[in-house]
Short mmCIF file of C-alpha atoms in Angstrom, two decimals:
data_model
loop_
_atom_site.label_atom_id
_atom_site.label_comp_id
_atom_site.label_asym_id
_atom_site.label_seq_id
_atom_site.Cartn_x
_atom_site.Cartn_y
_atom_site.Cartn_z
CA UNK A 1 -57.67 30.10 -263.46
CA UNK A 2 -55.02 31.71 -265.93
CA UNK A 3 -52.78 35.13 -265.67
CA UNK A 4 -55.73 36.87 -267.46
CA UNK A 5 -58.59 35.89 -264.89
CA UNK A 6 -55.68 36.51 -261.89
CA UNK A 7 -55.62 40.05 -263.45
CA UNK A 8 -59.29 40.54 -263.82
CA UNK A 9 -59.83 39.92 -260.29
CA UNK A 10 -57.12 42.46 -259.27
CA UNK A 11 -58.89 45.20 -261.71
CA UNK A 12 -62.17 44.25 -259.48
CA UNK A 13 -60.20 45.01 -256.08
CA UNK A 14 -58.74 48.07 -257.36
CA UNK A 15 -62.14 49.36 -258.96
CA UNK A 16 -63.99 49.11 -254.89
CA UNK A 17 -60.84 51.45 -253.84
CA UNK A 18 -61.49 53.93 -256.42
CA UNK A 19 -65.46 53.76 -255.65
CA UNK A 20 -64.38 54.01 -252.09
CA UNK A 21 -62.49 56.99 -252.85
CA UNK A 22 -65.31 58.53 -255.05
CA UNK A 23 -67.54 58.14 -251.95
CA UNK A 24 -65.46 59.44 -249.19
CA UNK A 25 -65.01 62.77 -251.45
CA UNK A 26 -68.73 62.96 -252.44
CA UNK A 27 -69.86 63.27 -248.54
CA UNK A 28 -67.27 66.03 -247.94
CA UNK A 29 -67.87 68.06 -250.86
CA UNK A 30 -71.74 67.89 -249.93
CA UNK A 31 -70.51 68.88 -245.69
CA UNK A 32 -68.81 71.47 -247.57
CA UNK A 33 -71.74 72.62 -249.51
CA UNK A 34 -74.01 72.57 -247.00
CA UNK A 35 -71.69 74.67 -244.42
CA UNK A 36 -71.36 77.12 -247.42
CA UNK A 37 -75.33 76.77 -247.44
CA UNK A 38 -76.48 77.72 -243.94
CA UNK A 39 -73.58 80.82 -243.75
CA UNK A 40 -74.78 82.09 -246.81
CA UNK A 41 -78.46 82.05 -245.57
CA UNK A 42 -77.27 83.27 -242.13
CA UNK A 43 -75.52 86.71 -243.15
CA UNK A 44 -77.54 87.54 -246.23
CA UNK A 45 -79.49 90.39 -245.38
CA UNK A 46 -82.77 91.36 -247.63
CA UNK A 47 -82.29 88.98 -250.29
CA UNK A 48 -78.82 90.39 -250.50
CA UNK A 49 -75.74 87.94 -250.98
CA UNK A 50 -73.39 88.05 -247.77
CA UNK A 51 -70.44 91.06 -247.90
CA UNK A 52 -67.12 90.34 -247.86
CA UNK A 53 -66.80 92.44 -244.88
CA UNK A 54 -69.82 90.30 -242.87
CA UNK A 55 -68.11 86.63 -243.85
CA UNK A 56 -64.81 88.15 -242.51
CA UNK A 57 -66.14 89.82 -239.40
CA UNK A 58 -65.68 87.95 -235.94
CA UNK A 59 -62.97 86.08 -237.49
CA UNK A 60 -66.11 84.07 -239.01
CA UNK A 61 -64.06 83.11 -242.39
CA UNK A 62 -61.40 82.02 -240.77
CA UNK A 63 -63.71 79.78 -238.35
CA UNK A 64 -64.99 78.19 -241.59
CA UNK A 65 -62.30 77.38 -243.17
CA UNK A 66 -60.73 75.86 -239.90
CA UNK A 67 -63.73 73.62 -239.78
CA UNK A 68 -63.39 72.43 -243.76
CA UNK A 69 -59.71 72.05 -242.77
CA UNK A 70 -60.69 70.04 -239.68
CA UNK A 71 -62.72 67.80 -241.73
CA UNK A 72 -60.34 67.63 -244.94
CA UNK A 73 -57.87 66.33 -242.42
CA UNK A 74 -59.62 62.85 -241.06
CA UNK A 75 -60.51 62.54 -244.69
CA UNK A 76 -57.20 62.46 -245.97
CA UNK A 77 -55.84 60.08 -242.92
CA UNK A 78 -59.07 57.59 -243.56
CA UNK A 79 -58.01 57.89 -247.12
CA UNK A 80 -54.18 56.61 -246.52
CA UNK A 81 -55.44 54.03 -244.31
CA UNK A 82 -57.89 52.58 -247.09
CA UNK A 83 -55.97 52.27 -249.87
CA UNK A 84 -52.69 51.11 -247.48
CA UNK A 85 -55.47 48.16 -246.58
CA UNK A 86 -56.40 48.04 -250.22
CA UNK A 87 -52.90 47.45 -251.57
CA UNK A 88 -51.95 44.90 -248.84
CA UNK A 89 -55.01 42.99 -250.28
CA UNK A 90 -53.55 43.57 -253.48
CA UNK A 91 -50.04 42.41 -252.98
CA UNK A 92 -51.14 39.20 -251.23
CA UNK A 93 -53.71 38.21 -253.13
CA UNK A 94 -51.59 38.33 -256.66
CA UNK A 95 -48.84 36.43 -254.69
CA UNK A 96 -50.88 33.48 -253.88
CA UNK A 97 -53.28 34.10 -256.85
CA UNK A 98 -49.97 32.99 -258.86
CA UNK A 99 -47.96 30.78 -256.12
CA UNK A 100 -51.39 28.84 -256.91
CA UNK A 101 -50.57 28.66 -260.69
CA UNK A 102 -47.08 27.67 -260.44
CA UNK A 103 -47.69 25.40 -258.05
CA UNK A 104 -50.96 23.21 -260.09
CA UNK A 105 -48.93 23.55 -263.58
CA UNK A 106 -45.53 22.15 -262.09
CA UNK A 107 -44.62 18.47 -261.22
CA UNK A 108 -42.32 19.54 -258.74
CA UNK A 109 -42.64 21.74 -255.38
CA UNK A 110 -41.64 25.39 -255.53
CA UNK A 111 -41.54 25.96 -252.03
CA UNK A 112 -44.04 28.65 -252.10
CA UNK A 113 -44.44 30.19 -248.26
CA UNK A 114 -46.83 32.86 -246.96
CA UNK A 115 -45.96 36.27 -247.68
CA UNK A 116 -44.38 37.27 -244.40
CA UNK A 117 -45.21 41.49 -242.86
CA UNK A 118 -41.96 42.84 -243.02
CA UNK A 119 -42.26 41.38 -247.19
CA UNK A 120 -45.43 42.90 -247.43
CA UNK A 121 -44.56 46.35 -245.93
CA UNK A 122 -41.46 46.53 -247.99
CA UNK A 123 -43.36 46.39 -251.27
CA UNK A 124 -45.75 48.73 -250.66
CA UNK A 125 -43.31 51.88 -249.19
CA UNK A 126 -42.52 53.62 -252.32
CA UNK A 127 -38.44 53.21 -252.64
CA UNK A 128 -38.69 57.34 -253.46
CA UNK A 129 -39.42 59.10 -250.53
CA UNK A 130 -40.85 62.01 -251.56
CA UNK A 131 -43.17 59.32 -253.61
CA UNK A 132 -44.82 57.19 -251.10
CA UNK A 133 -48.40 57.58 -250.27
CA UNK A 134 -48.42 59.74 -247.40
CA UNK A 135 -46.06 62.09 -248.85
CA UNK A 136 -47.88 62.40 -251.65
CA UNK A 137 -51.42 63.19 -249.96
CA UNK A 138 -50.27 65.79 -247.46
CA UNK A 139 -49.32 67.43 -250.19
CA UNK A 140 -52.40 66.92 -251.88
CA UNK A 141 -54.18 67.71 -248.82
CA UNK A 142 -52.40 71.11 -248.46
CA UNK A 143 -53.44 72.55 -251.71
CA UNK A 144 -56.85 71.41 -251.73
CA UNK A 145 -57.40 73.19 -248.64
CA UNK A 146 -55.07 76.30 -250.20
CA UNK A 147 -57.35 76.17 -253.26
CA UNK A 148 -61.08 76.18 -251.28
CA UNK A 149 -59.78 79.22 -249.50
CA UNK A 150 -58.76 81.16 -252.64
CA UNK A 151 -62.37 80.31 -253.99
CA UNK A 152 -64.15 80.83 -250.99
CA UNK A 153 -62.92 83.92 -250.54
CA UNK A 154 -63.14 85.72 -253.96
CA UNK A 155 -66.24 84.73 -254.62
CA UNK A 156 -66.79 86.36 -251.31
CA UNK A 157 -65.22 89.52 -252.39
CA UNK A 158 -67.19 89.33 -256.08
CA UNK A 159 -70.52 88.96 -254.47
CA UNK A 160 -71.04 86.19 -256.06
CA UNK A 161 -74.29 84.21 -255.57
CA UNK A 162 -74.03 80.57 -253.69
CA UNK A 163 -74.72 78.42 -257.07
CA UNK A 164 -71.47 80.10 -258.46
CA UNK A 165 -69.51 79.31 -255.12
CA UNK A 166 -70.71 75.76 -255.47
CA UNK A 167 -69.93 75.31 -258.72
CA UNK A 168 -66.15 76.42 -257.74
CA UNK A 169 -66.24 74.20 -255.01
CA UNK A 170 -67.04 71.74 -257.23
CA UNK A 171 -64.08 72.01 -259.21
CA UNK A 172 -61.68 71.92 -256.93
CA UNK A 173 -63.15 68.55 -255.32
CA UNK A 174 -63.56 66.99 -258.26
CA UNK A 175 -59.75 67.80 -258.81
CA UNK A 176 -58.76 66.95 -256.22
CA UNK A 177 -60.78 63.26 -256.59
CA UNK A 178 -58.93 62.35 -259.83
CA UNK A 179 -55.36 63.26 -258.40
CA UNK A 180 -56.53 60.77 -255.20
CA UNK A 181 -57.55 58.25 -257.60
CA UNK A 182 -54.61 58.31 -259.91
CA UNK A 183 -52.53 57.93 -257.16
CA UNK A 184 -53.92 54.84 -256.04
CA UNK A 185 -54.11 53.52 -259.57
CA UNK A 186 -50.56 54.11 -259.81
CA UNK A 187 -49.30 52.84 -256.71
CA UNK A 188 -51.88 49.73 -256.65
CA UNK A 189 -49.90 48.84 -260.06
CA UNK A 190 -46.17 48.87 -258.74
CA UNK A 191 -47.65 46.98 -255.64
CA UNK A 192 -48.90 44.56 -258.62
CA UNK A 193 -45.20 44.15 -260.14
CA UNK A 194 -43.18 44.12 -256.90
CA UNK A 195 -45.40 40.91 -256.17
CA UNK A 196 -44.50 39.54 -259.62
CA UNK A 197 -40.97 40.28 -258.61
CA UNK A 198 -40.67 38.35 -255.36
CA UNK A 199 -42.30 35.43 -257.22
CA UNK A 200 -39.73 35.61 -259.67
CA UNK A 201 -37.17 35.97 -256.82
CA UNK A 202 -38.83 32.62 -254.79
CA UNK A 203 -38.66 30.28 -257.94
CA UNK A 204 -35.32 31.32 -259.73
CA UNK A 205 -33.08 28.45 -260.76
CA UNK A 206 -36.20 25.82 -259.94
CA UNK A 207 -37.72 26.79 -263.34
CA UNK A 208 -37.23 28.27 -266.46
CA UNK A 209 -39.54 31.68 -266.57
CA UNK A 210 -39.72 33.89 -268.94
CA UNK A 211 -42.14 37.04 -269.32
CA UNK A 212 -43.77 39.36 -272.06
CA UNK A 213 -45.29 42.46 -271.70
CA UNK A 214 -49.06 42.53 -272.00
CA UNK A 215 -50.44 46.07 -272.76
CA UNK A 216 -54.31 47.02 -272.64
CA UNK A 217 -56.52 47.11 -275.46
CA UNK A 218 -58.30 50.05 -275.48
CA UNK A 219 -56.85 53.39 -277.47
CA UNK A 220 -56.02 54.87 -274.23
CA UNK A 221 -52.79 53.14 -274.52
CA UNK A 222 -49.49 55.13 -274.55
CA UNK A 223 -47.50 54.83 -277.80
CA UNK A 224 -44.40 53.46 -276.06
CA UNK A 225 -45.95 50.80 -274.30
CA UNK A 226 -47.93 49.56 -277.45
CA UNK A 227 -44.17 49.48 -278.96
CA UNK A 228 -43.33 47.43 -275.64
CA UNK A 229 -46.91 44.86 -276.26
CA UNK A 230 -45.17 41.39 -276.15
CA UNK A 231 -41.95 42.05 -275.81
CA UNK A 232 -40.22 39.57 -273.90
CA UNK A 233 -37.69 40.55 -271.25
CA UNK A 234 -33.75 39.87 -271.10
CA UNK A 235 -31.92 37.74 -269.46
CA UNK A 236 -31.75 39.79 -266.45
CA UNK A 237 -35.60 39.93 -266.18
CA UNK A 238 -35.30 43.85 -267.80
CA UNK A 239 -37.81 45.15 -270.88
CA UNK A 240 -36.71 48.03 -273.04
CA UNK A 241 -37.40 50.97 -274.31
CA UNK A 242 -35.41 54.10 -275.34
CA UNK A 243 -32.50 53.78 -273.59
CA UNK A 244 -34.67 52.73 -270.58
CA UNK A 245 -35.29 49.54 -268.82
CA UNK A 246 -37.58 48.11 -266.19
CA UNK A 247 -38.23 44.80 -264.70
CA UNK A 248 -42.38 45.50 -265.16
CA UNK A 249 -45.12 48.21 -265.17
CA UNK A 250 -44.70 50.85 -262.58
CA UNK A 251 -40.90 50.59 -262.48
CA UNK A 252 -39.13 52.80 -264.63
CA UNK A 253 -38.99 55.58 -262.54
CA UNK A 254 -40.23 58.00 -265.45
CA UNK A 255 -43.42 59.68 -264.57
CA UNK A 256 -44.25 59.58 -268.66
CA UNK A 257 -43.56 56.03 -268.64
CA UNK A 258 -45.28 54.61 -265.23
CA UNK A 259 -47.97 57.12 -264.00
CA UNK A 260 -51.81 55.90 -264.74
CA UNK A 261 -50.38 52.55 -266.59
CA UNK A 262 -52.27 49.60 -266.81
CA UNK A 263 -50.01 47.22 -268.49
CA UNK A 264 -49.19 43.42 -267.06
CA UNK A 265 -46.78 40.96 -267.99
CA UNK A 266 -47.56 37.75 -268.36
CA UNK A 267 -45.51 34.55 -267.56
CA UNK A 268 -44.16 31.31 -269.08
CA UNK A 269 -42.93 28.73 -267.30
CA UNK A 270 -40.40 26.35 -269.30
CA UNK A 271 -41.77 28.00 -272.51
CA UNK A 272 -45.56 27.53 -271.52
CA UNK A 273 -48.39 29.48 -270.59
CA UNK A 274 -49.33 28.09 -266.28
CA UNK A 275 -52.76 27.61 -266.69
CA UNK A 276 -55.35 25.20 -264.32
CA UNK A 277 -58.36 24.10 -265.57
CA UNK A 278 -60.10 20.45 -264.61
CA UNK A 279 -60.48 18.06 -267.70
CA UNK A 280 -57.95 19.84 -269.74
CA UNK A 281 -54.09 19.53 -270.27
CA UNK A 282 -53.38 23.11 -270.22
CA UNK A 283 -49.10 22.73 -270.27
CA UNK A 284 -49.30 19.77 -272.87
CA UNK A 285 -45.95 20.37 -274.93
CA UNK A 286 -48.07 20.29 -278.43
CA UNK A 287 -51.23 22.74 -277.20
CA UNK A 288 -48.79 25.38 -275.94
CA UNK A 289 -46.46 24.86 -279.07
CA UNK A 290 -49.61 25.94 -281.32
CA UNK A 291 -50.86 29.00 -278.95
CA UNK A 292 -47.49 30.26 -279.32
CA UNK A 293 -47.60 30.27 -282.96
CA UNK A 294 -50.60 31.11 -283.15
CA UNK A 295 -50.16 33.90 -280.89
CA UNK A 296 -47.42 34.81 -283.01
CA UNK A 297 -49.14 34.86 -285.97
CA UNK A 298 -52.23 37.12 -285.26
CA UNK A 299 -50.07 39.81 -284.09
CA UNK A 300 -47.87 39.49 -287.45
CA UNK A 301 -50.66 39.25 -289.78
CA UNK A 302 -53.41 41.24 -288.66
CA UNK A 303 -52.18 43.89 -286.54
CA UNK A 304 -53.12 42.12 -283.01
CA UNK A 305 -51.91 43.18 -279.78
CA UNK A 306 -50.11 40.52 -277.68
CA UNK A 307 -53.56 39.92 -274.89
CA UNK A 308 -55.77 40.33 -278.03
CA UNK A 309 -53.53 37.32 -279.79
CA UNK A 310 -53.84 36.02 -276.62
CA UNK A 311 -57.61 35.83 -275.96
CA UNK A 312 -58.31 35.24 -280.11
CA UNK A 313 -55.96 31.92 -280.06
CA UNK A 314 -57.20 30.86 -276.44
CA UNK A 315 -60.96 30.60 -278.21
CA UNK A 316 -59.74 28.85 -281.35
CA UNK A 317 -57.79 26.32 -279.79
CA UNK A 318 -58.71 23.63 -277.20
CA UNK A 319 -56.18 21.34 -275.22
CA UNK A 320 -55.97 17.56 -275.30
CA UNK A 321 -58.77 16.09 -272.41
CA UNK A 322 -56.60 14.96 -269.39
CA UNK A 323 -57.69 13.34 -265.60
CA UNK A 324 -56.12 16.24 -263.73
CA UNK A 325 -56.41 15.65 -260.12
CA UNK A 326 -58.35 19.73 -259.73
CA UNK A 327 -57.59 21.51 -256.63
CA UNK A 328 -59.39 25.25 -256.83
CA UNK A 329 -57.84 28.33 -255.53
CA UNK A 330 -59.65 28.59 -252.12
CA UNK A 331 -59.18 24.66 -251.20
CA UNK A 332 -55.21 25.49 -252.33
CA UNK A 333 -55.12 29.00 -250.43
CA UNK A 334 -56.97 27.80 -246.76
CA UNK A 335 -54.52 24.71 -246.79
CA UNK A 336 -51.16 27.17 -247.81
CA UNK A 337 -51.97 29.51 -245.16
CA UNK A 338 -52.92 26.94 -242.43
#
């Protein structure tokens, strides 16, 4: 296991959230569509779409949108509760994912212990209020219902046929998906650094640690934080940009700078990469000594980004052969949390 597989397993939790939320908003916008259905076949008269004035009669629009309302409402509660869930995961499993890498690459013990409640509830309440999670959705919740009333209605009032109102309806769900999702992307990555951060905080002054910032690869990439790929952080555990500074992705407090990032940092411990891997001598002084130069290298000469370096040296260079006594992650984790 290295940073880079610790990461790809994270990406994997994250990516059943989103699906999760791409499900729960699929079923309502079909309950929705189907309501929309069986009034529109209910008050059309002679082939004739249903008037304005028969929807509104009997208080019957109002009835129907109380009902979408009704339902919009459990949706949005299930919807804090699973990606809460989902970011606890998240948060504990990238502690002990790396407690477990720290631990197998040092000699000595780093007096690791099990993140505790109160830890985990502190890391994943937004430190702005207006920011955290359920803030954020009643808003969210709010306008989508504001915005299926507006459409409802004037397509209503235009007469227009129900494959027009669907399509409308369709819109606004499906905007209202990708603001869900974003938020959960973004939060789900500050969750991500404030667990680097209290691993940082449990083995200051037993090592020496340094980090780099690790951008993606794809072209998606923000221009600033390809300018921040593999820089390494102060003294102070701070990276740099513009007359800003954070201590990791998610943590600038610049909606520009943190909103949909995907960015990691990666660590070295005493000047090495912590990685655990039976038969090979992963933190011997002379393999690390060439990855780094290597490392340095590719991204000097041809252009590379820091993982890209990364991944490129990792193939072309092996480590010595070692008997390295090989405990794997889920022997490690059942015995830490027993």
């Amino acid at each position: 296991m290295d940073q880079l597989e610790i990461n790809d397993q994270l990406d994997k939790i994250m990516a059943q959230t989103e699906s999760d939320i791409e499900k729960l908003f699929a079923k309502r916008l079909k309950s929705i569509l189907a309501q929309m259905s069986t009034m529109y076949f209910k008050l059309s008269h002679k082939g004739q779409e249903p008037s304005w004035t028969d929807v509104n009669k009997y208080n019957r629009f109002q009835q129907e949108m109380k009902r979408i309302a009704q339902q919009l409402d459990g949706d949005y509660r299930k919807l804090i509760l699973e990606i809460t869930k989902s970011h606890q995961t998240l948060y504990v499993e990238k502690y002990l994912m790396m407690a477990y890498l720290f631990s197998m690459s040092n000699a000595e013990e780093l007096g690791f212990q099990i993140p505790s409640e109160s830890m985990i509830q502190t890391a994943l309440i937004n430190p702005v209020e207006y920011l955290t999670i359920p803030k954020i959705f009643e808003f969210h919740r709010r306008e989508l219902i504001r915005k299926l009333n507006i459409e409802i209605a004037q397509s209503l009032q235009q007469g227009l046929g129900y494959s027009d109102l669907a399509y409308r309806i369709q819109q606004v769900m499906g905007f209202s998906r990708k603001k869900a999702i974003l938020v959960a992307r973004t939060e789900g990555g500050r969750v991500r650094s404030t667990a680097d951060l209290q691993i940082e905080e449990d083995i200051r002054g037993k090592v020496n640690l340094d980090k780099a910032w690790m951008s993606s690869l794809d072209l998606r990439v923000r221009s600033s934080h390809r300018k921040l790929d593999g820089q390494k952080a102060d003294a102070e555990g701070y990276f740099h940009h513009l007359g800003l500074k954070a201590k990791g992705p998610h943590m600038w407090g610049v909606a520009n700078m943190d909103i949909q990032c995907r960015c990691t940092v990666i660590y070295l411990v005493e000047g090495k990469y912590p990685e655990y891997r039976r038969g090979r001598d992963y933190m011997d002084v002379g393999y690390q000594r060439k990855l780094a130069n290597r490392i340095e290298k590719y991204m000097a000469d041809e252009d590379l980004t820091y993982k890209q370096a990364l991944k490129k040296a990792r193939k072309e260079l092996q480590p010595p052969s070692t008997v390295i006594p090989f405990v794997n992650y889920k022997d490690w984790k059942r015995e830490f949390v027993a």
